[in-house]
Amino acid sequence: MKPSPAQTKSYAFSIKMVSLCRKLMAVDKEYVLSRQLLKSSTSIGANIEEAIGGFSRNDFKYKISISYKEARETRYWIRLLISTGFISEEEGRSALADLDELLKMLMSTLKTLNRV
């Protein structure tokens, strides 16, 4: 089965965030914020996968809503890392742009589920 656009986008985003967190840990010796970012950013795609494997419509909707919340949390950590100088404005803007696309996809899915 072909992955959905949200699956593809969230997986690519996770890879980008793993690389960023590795850099933060190795180069900057920053472990607390990077761990929070790693957990929330990789959880987005993991919950999308769980949603697709859900047994009911409610299960699907619940997992997508968790993905949305994890994406919002990830947005917070990226903004904090920019503001504290751990990542550059450019690096942060790129990550936030990717994240905004994911948030739009997830919100659109949730709106559709709420209509039906």
mmCIF file of N, CA and C in Angstrom:
data_model
loop_
_atom_site.group_PDB
_atom_site.id
_atom_site.type_symbol
_atom_site.label_atom_id
_atom_site.label_comp_id
_atom_site.label_asym_id
_atom_site.label_seq_id
_atom_site.Cartn_x
_atom_site.Cartn_y
_atom_site.Cartn_z
ATOM 1 N N MET A 1 0.832 -1.169 0.000
ATOM 2 C CA MET A 1 0.000 0.000 0.000
ATOM 3 C C MET A 1 0.889 1.249 0.000
ATOM 4 N N LYS A 2 0.511 2.215 -0.840
ATOM 5 C CA LYS A 2 1.268 3.459 -0.969
ATOM 6 C C LYS A 2 1.034 4.342 0.265
ATOM 7 N N PRO A 3 2.106 4.914 0.834
ATOM 8 C CA PRO A 3 1.941 5.774 2.016
ATOM 9 C C PRO A 3 1.150 7.043 1.665
ATOM 10 N N SER A 4 0.412 7.536 2.624
ATOM 11 C CA SER A 4 -0.332 8.774 2.446
ATOM 12 C C SER A 4 0.646 9.950 2.447
ATOM 13 N N PRO A 5 0.211 11.118 1.946
ATOM 14 C CA PRO A 5 1.089 12.288 2.006
ATOM 15 C C PRO A 5 1.508 12.638 3.441
ATOM 16 N N ALA A 6 0.605 12.462 4.392
ATOM 17 C CA ALA A 6 0.952 12.749 5.794
ATOM 18 C C ALA A 6 2.007 11.770 6.312
ATOM 19 N N GLN A 7 1.894 10.504 5.922
ATOM 20 C CA GLN A 7 2.907 9.524 6.327
ATOM 21 C C GLN A 7 4.272 9.909 5.759
ATOM 22 N N THR A 8 4.296 10.216 4.474
ATOM 23 C CA THR A 8 5.544 10.557 3.800
ATOM 24 C C THR A 8 6.167 11.812 4.402
ATOM 25 N N LYS A 9 5.350 12.837 4.588
ATOM 26 C CA LYS A 9 5.836 14.112 5.114
ATOM 27 C C LYS A 9 6.318 13.975 6.563
ATOM 28 N N SER A 10 5.561 13.244 7.366
ATOM 29 C CA SER A 10 5.953 13.101 8.775
ATOM 30 C C SER A 10 7.231 12.268 8.911
ATOM 31 N N TYR A 11 7.398 11.283 8.056
ATOM 32 C CA TYR A 11 8.615 10.460 8.104
ATOM 33 C C TYR A 11 9.839 11.297 7.723
ATOM 34 N N ALA A 12 9.710 12.078 6.650
ATOM 35 C CA ALA A 12 10.813 12.953 6.227
ATOM 36 C C ALA A 12 11.129 13.984 7.314
ATOM 37 N N PHE A 13 10.090 14.506 7.943
ATOM 38 C CA PHE A 13 10.279 15.477 9.013
ATOM 39 C C PHE A 13 10.996 14.829 10.199
ATOM 40 N N SER A 14 10.630 13.614 10.541
ATOM 41 C CA SER A 14 11.294 12.893 11.639
ATOM 42 C C SER A 14 12.783 12.729 11.366
ATOM 43 N N ILE A 15 13.116 12.368 10.139
ATOM 44 C CA ILE A 15 14.524 12.199 9.768
ATOM 45 C C ILE A 15 15.274 13.521 9.947
ATOM 46 N N LYS A 16 14.654 14.598 9.497
ATOM 47 C CA LYS A 16 15.268 15.927 9.635
ATOM 48 C C LYS A 16 15.476 16.278 11.114
ATOM 49 N N MET A 17 14.502 15.958 11.942
ATOM 50 C CA MET A 17 14.600 16.288 13.368
ATOM 51 C C MET A 17 15.611 15.395 14.084
ATOM 52 N N VAL A 18 15.718 14.139 13.689
ATOM 53 C CA VAL A 18 16.739 13.258 14.280
ATOM 54 C C VAL A 18 18.123 13.833 13.987
ATOM 55 N N SER A 19 18.339 14.266 12.750
ATOM 56 C CA SER A 19 19.634 14.866 12.388
ATOM 57 C C SER A 19 19.901 16.130 13.188
ATOM 58 N N LEU A 20 18.893 16.970 13.324
ATOM 59 C CA LEU A 20 19.048 18.201 14.096
ATOM 60 C C LEU A 20 19.378 17.897 15.557
ATOM 61 N N CYS A 21 18.663 16.952 16.133
ATOM 62 C CA CYS A 21 18.896 16.599 17.546
ATOM 63 C C CYS A 21 20.274 15.984 17.747
ATOM 64 N N ARG A 22 20.729 15.175 16.794
ATOM 65 C CA ARG A 22 22.079 14.610 16.886
ATOM 66 C C ARG A 22 23.117 15.726 16.918
ATOM 67 N N LYS A 23 22.914 16.715 16.057
ATOM 68 C CA LYS A 23 23.829 17.862 16.007
ATOM 69 C C LYS A 23 23.797 18.621 17.330
ATOM 70 N N LEU A 24 22.609 18.874 17.843
ATOM 71 C CA LEU A 24 22.495 19.595 19.108
ATOM 72 C C LEU A 24 23.214 18.864 20.236
ATOM 73 N N MET A 25 23.102 17.549 20.246
ATOM 74 C CA MET A 25 23.738 16.765 21.302
ATOM 75 C C MET A 25 25.246 16.671 21.112
ATOM 76 N N ALA A 26 25.678 16.436 19.874
ATOM 77 C CA ALA A 26 27.107 16.237 19.618
ATOM 78 C C ALA A 26 27.898 17.543 19.631
ATOM 79 N N VAL A 27 27.394 18.547 18.960
ATOM 80 C CA VAL A 27 28.135 19.788 18.804
ATOM 81 C C VAL A 27 27.898 20.744 19.976
ATOM 82 N N ASP A 28 26.643 20.945 20.308
ATOM 83 C CA ASP A 28 26.293 21.936 21.333
ATOM 84 C C ASP A 28 26.202 21.352 22.742
ATOM 85 N N LYS A 29 26.278 20.044 22.836
ATOM 86 C CA LYS A 29 26.141 19.362 24.134
ATOM 87 C C LYS A 29 24.836 19.749 24.830
ATOM 88 N N GLU A 30 23.804 19.929 24.039
ATOM 89 C CA GLU A 30 22.487 20.293 24.543
ATOM 90 C C GLU A 30 21.638 19.025 24.550
ATOM 91 N N TYR A 31 21.211 18.592 25.713
ATOM 92 C CA TYR A 31 20.517 17.310 25.834
ATOM 93 C C TYR A 31 19.055 17.428 26.247
ATOM 94 N N VAL A 32 18.686 18.422 26.995
ATOM 95 C CA VAL A 32 17.328 18.513 27.536
ATOM 96 C C VAL A 32 16.321 18.924 26.459
ATOM 97 N N LEU A 33 16.548 20.068 25.841
ATOM 98 C CA LEU A 33 15.620 20.547 24.807
ATOM 99 C C LEU A 33 15.621 19.631 23.593
ATOM 100 N N SER A 34 16.798 19.157 23.222
ATOM 101 C CA SER A 34 16.878 18.288 22.042
ATOM 102 C C SER A 34 16.134 16.969 22.270
ATOM 103 N N ARG A 35 16.169 16.468 23.477
ATOM 104 C CA ARG A 35 15.431 15.234 23.775
ATOM 105 C C ARG A 35 13.927 15.474 23.682
ATOM 106 N N GLN A 36 13.469 16.614 24.192
ATOM 107 C CA GLN A 36 12.049 16.950 24.095
ATOM 108 C C GLN A 36 11.633 17.060 22.630
ATOM 109 N N LEU A 37 12.466 17.730 21.840
ATOM 110 C CA LEU A 37 12.185 17.878 20.412
ATOM 111 C C LEU A 37 12.170 16.524 19.718
ATOM 112 N N LEU A 38 13.126 15.689 20.036
ATOM 113 C CA LEU A 38 13.197 14.360 19.416
ATOM 114 C C LEU A 38 11.943 13.542 19.714
ATOM 115 N N LYS A 39 11.503 13.568 20.955
ATOM 116 C CA LYS A 39 10.324 12.792 21.351
ATOM 117 C C LYS A 39 9.059 13.285 20.654
ATOM 118 N N SER A 40 8.830 14.593 20.695
ATOM 119 C CA SER A 40 7.584 15.107 20.121
ATOM 120 C C SER A 40 7.579 15.027 18.594
ATOM 121 N N SER A 41 8.703 15.315 17.966
ATOM 122 C CA SER A 41 8.740 15.335 16.499
ATOM 123 C C SER A 41 8.599 13.941 15.890
ATOM 124 N N THR A 42 9.190 12.950 16.506
ATOM 125 C CA THR A 42 9.069 11.592 15.959
ATOM 126 C C THR A 42 7.726 10.962 16.316
ATOM 127 N N SER A 43 7.086 11.483 17.338
ATOM 128 C CA SER A 43 5.773 10.980 17.738
ATOM 129 C C SER A 43 4.686 11.333 16.720
ATOM 130 N N ILE A 44 4.893 12.399 15.965
ATOM 131 C CA ILE A 44 3.903 12.806 14.965
ATOM 132 C C ILE A 44 3.647 11.666 13.984
ATOM 133 N N GLY A 45 4.699 11.201 13.361
ATOM 134 C CA GLY A 45 4.579 10.120 12.374
ATOM 135 C C GLY A 45 4.177 8.796 12.996
ATOM 136 N N ALA A 46 4.685 8.530 14.191
ATOM 137 C CA ALA A 46 4.336 7.275 14.863
ATOM 138 C C ALA A 46 2.832 7.210 15.127
ATOM 139 N N ASN A 47 2.245 8.325 15.524
ATOM 140 C CA ASN A 47 0.803 8.336 15.774
ATOM 141 C C ASN A 47 -0.006 8.292 14.483
ATOM 142 N N ILE A 48 0.522 8.837 13.407
ATOM 143 C CA ILE A 48 -0.148 8.702 12.106
ATOM 144 C C ILE A 48 -0.178 7.229 11.710
ATOM 145 N N GLU A 49 0.928 6.549 11.893
ATOM 146 C CA GLU A 49 0.985 5.107 11.588
ATOM 147 C C GLU A 49 -0.009 4.329 12.449
ATOM 148 N N GLU A 50 -0.072 4.667 13.726
ATOM 149 C CA GLU A 50 -1.029 4.002 14.610
ATOM 150 C C GLU A 50 -2.462 4.284 14.168
ATOM 151 N N ALA A 51 -2.724 5.510 13.732
ATOM 152 C CA ALA A 51 -4.069 5.873 13.270
ATOM 153 C C ALA A 51 -4.474 5.012 12.080
ATOM 154 N N ILE A 52 -3.565 4.850 11.154
ATOM 155 C CA ILE A 52 -3.862 4.060 9.957
ATOM 156 C C ILE A 52 -4.132 2.607 10.331
ATOM 157 N N GLY A 53 -3.488 2.125 11.359
ATOM 158 C CA GLY A 53 -3.708 0.758 11.817
ATOM 159 C C GLY A 53 -4.846 0.625 12.814
ATOM 160 N N GLY A 54 -5.562 1.724 13.045
ATOM 161 C CA GLY A 54 -6.649 1.710 14.030
ATOM 162 C C GLY A 54 -7.782 0.784 13.634
ATOM 163 N N PHE A 55 -8.530 0.364 14.632
ATOM 164 C CA PHE A 55 -9.623 -0.583 14.408
ATOM 165 C C PHE A 55 -10.971 0.081 14.199
ATOM 166 N N SER A 56 -11.042 1.375 14.465
ATOM 167 C CA SER A 56 -12.317 2.061 14.299
ATOM 168 C C SER A 56 -12.063 3.500 13.858
ATOM 169 N N ARG A 57 -13.112 4.137 13.423
ATOM 170 C CA ARG A 57 -13.042 5.541 13.019
ATOM 171 C C ARG A 57 -12.636 6.416 14.217
ATOM 172 N N ASN A 58 -13.191 6.115 15.378
ATOM 173 C CA ASN A 58 -12.846 6.877 16.584
ATOM 174 C C ASN A 58 -11.386 6.695 16.962
ATOM 175 N N ASP A 59 -10.878 5.482 16.798
ATOM 176 C CA ASP A 59 -9.468 5.211 17.069
ATOM 177 C C ASP A 59 -8.599 6.027 16.119
ATOM 178 N N PHE A 60 -8.956 6.043 14.834
ATOM 179 C CA PHE A 60 -8.228 6.815 13.830
ATOM 180 C C PHE A 60 -8.220 8.300 14.211
ATOM 181 N N LYS A 61 -9.384 8.823 14.507
ATOM 182 C CA LYS A 61 -9.526 10.241 14.846
ATOM 183 C C LYS A 61 -8.710 10.595 16.095
ATOM 184 N N TYR A 62 -8.747 9.740 17.094
ATOM 185 C CA TYR A 62 -8.007 9.974 18.325
ATOM 186 C C TYR A 62 -6.503 10.055 18.057
ATOM 187 N N LYS A 63 -5.983 9.134 17.278
ATOM 188 C CA LYS A 63 -4.540 9.115 17.004
ATOM 189 C C LYS A 63 -4.116 10.300 16.135
ATOM 190 N N ILE A 64 -4.965 10.698 15.201
ATOM 191 C CA ILE A 64 -4.655 11.876 14.387
ATOM 192 C C ILE A 64 -4.640 13.121 15.273
ATOM 193 N N SER A 65 -5.555 13.188 16.235
ATOM 194 C CA SER A 65 -5.569 14.348 17.135
ATOM 195 C C SER A 65 -4.306 14.369 18.006
ATOM 196 N N ILE A 66 -3.805 13.212 18.392
ATOM 197 C CA ILE A 66 -2.543 13.162 19.145
ATOM 198 C C ILE A 66 -1.391 13.646 18.261
ATOM 199 N N SER A 67 -1.392 13.225 16.996
ATOM 200 C CA SER A 67 -0.359 13.693 16.059
ATOM 201 C C SER A 67 -0.374 15.209 15.954
ATOM 202 N N TYR A 68 -1.569 15.775 15.870
ATOM 203 C CA TYR A 68 -1.703 17.225 15.782
ATOM 204 C C TYR A 68 -1.123 17.891 17.039
ATOM 205 N N LYS A 69 -1.458 17.357 18.200
ATOM 206 C CA LYS A 69 -0.948 17.923 19.453
ATOM 207 C C LYS A 69 0.574 17.804 19.546
ATOM 208 N N GLU A 70 1.113 16.684 19.106
ATOM 209 C CA GLU A 70 2.571 16.506 19.116
ATOM 210 C C GLU A 70 3.241 17.481 18.152
ATOM 211 N N ALA A 71 2.586 17.755 17.041
ATOM 212 C CA ALA A 71 3.125 18.730 16.084
ATOM 213 C C ALA A 71 3.146 20.129 16.699
ATOM 214 N N ARG A 72 2.088 20.466 17.434
ATOM 215 C CA ARG A 72 2.058 21.761 18.115
ATOM 216 C C ARG A 72 3.171 21.848 19.165
ATOM 217 N N GLU A 73 3.373 20.758 19.904
ATOM 218 C CA GLU A 73 4.453 20.748 20.894
ATOM 219 C C GLU A 73 5.809 20.912 20.210
ATOM 220 N N THR A 74 5.987 20.229 19.101
ATOM 221 C CA THR A 74 7.239 20.322 18.346
ATOM 222 C C THR A 74 7.490 21.756 17.901
ATOM 223 N N ARG A 75 6.418 22.415 17.483
ATOM 224 C CA ARG A 75 6.517 23.824 17.074
ATOM 225 C C ARG A 75 7.073 24.663 18.240
ATOM 226 N N TYR A 76 6.601 24.403 19.428
ATOM 227 C CA TYR A 76 7.080 25.125 20.616
ATOM 228 C C TYR A 76 8.589 24.926 20.803
ATOM 229 N N TRP A 77 9.037 23.656 20.754
ATOM 230 C CA TRP A 77 10.457 23.379 21.000
ATOM 231 C C TRP A 77 11.340 24.017 19.935
ATOM 232 N N ILE A 78 10.899 23.988 18.683
ATOM 233 C CA ILE A 78 11.702 24.614 17.622
ATOM 234 C C ILE A 78 11.798 26.112 17.855
ATOM 235 N N ARG A 79 10.685 26.744 18.167
ATOM 236 C CA ARG A 79 10.693 28.182 18.432
ATOM 237 C C ARG A 79 11.608 28.514 19.613
ATOM 238 N N LEU A 80 11.584 27.687 20.641
ATOM 239 C CA LEU A 80 12.443 27.908 21.814
ATOM 240 C C LEU A 80 13.923 27.754 21.446
ATOM 241 N N LEU A 81 14.236 26.773 20.627
ATOM 242 C CA LEU A 81 15.621 26.571 20.199
ATOM 243 C C LEU A 81 16.118 27.733 19.344
ATOM 244 N N ILE A 82 15.230 28.312 18.550
ATOM 245 C CA ILE A 82 15.602 29.499 17.768
ATOM 246 C C ILE A 82 15.864 30.667 18.719
ATOM 247 N N SER A 83 14.932 30.890 19.625
ATOM 248 C CA SER A 83 15.021 32.040 20.541
ATOM 249 C C SER A 83 16.220 31.972 21.471
ATOM 250 N N THR A 84 16.663 30.775 21.790
ATOM 251 C CA THR A 84 17.810 30.625 22.690
ATOM 252 C C THR A 84 19.134 30.490 21.938
ATOM 253 N N GLY A 85 19.079 30.559 20.615
ATOM 254 C CA GLY A 85 20.295 30.552 19.811
ATOM 255 C C GLY A 85 20.901 29.182 19.558
ATOM 256 N N PHE A 86 20.201 28.119 19.903
ATOM 257 C CA PHE A 86 20.741 26.785 19.631
ATOM 258 C C PHE A 86 20.637 26.405 18.160
ATOM 259 N N ILE A 87 19.631 26.951 17.471
ATOM 260 C CA ILE A 87 19.548 26.748 16.023
ATOM 261 C C ILE A 87 19.368 28.111 15.368
ATOM 262 N N SER A 88 19.830 28.203 14.134
ATOM 263 C CA SER A 88 19.766 29.481 13.416
ATOM 264 C C SER A 88 18.329 29.790 12.986
ATOM 265 N N GLU A 89 18.090 31.057 12.715
ATOM 266 C CA GLU A 89 16.776 31.480 12.206
ATOM 267 C C GLU A 89 16.432 30.704 10.935
ATOM 268 N N GLU A 90 17.403 30.582 10.043
ATOM 269 C CA GLU A 90 17.185 29.895 8.774
ATOM 270 C C GLU A 90 16.818 28.425 8.987
ATOM 271 N N GLU A 91 17.572 27.753 9.826
ATOM 272 C CA GLU A 91 17.312 26.342 10.129
ATOM 273 C C GLU A 91 15.932 26.188 10.780
ATOM 274 N N GLY A 92 15.622 27.090 11.682
ATOM 275 C CA GLY A 92 14.335 27.058 12.357
ATOM 276 C C GLY A 92 13.178 27.333 11.420
ATOM 277 N N ARG A 93 13.332 28.328 10.550
ATOM 278 C CA ARG A 93 12.266 28.653 9.588
ATOM 279 C C ARG A 93 11.976 27.476 8.671
ATOM 280 N N SER A 94 13.021 26.796 8.245
ATOM 281 C CA SER A 94 12.849 25.631 7.377
ATOM 282 C C SER A 94 12.060 24.533 8.093
ATOM 283 N N ALA A 95 12.436 24.259 9.337
ATOM 284 C CA ALA A 95 11.736 23.231 10.116
ATOM 285 C C ALA A 95 10.291 23.637 10.383
ATOM 286 N N LEU A 96 10.074 24.914 10.699
ATOM 287 C CA LEU A 96 8.714 25.385 10.964
ATOM 288 C C LEU A 96 7.844 25.354 9.710
ATOM 289 N N ALA A 97 8.438 25.614 8.557
ATOM 290 C CA ALA A 97 7.680 25.544 7.296
ATOM 291 C C ALA A 97 7.221 24.110 7.044
ATOM 292 N N ASP A 98 8.117 23.150 7.240
ATOM 293 C CA ASP A 98 7.742 21.736 7.084
ATOM 294 C C ASP A 98 6.652 21.363 8.082
ATOM 295 N N LEU A 99 6.817 21.820 9.285
ATOM 296 C CA LEU A 99 5.865 21.507 10.344
ATOM 297 C C LEU A 99 4.493 22.130 10.065
ATOM 298 N N ASP A 100 4.478 23.342 9.543
ATOM 299 C CA ASP A 100 3.205 23.993 9.213
ATOM 300 C C ASP A 100 2.437 23.203 8.153
ATOM 301 N N GLU A 101 3.162 22.641 7.189
ATOM 302 C CA GLU A 101 2.512 21.789 6.184
ATOM 303 C C GLU A 101 1.865 20.572 6.845
ATOM 304 N N LEU A 102 2.589 19.969 7.756
ATOM 305 C CA LEU A 102 2.052 18.811 8.478
ATOM 306 C C LEU A 102 0.829 19.200 9.313
ATOM 307 N N LEU A 103 0.918 20.312 10.006
ATOM 308 C CA LEU A 103 -0.208 20.779 10.813
ATOM 309 C C LEU A 103 -1.452 21.012 9.952
ATOM 310 N N LYS A 104 -1.274 21.584 8.773
ATOM 311 C CA LYS A 104 -2.394 21.814 7.860
ATOM 312 C C LYS A 104 -3.017 20.491 7.407
ATOM 313 N N MET A 105 -2.174 19.527 7.095
ATOM 314 C CA MET A 105 -2.673 18.206 6.688
ATOM 315 C C MET A 105 -3.493 17.562 7.811
ATOM 316 N N LEU A 106 -2.940 17.609 8.998
ATOM 317 C CA LEU A 106 -3.603 16.986 10.145
ATOM 318 C C LEU A 106 -4.908 17.700 10.491
ATOM 319 N N MET A 107 -4.887 19.023 10.464
ATOM 320 C CA MET A 107 -6.104 19.782 10.765
ATOM 321 C C MET A 107 -7.172 19.522 9.705
ATOM 322 N N SER A 108 -6.770 19.445 8.464
ATOM 323 C CA SER A 108 -7.719 19.151 7.395
ATOM 324 C C SER A 108 -8.359 17.779 7.602
ATOM 325 N N THR A 109 -7.559 16.819 7.981
ATOM 326 C CA THR A 109 -8.071 15.462 8.258
ATOM 327 C C THR A 109 -9.054 15.504 9.419
ATOM 328 N N LEU A 110 -8.699 16.210 10.474
ATOM 329 C CA LEU A 110 -9.594 16.306 11.637
ATOM 330 C C LEU A 110 -10.910 17.008 11.290
ATOM 331 N N LYS A 111 -10.835 18.066 10.498
ATOM 332 C CA LYS A 111 -12.056 18.767 10.088
ATOM 333 C C LYS A 111 -12.949 17.852 9.271
ATOM 334 N N THR A 112 -12.350 17.093 8.369
ATOM 335 C CA THR A 112 -13.122 16.146 7.563
ATOM 336 C C THR A 112 -13.788 15.091 8.445
ATOM 337 N N LEU A 113 -13.045 14.578 9.386
ATOM 338 C CA LEU A 113 -13.601 13.558 10.294
ATOM 339 C C LEU A 113 -14.733 14.110 11.152
ATOM 340 N N ASN A 114 -14.650 15.369 11.509
ATOM 341 C CA ASN A 114 -15.678 15.986 12.342
ATOM 342 C C ASN A 114 -16.949 16.300 11.552
ATOM 343 N N ARG A 115 -16.839 16.470 10.242
ATOM 344 C CA ARG A 115 -17.978 16.759 9.396
ATOM 345 C C ARG A 115 -18.853 15.545 9.148
ATOM 346 N N VAL A 116 -18.212 14.430 9.000
ATOM 347 C CA VAL A 116 -18.935 13.209 8.606
ATOM 348 C C VAL A 116 -19.592 12.563 9.801
#
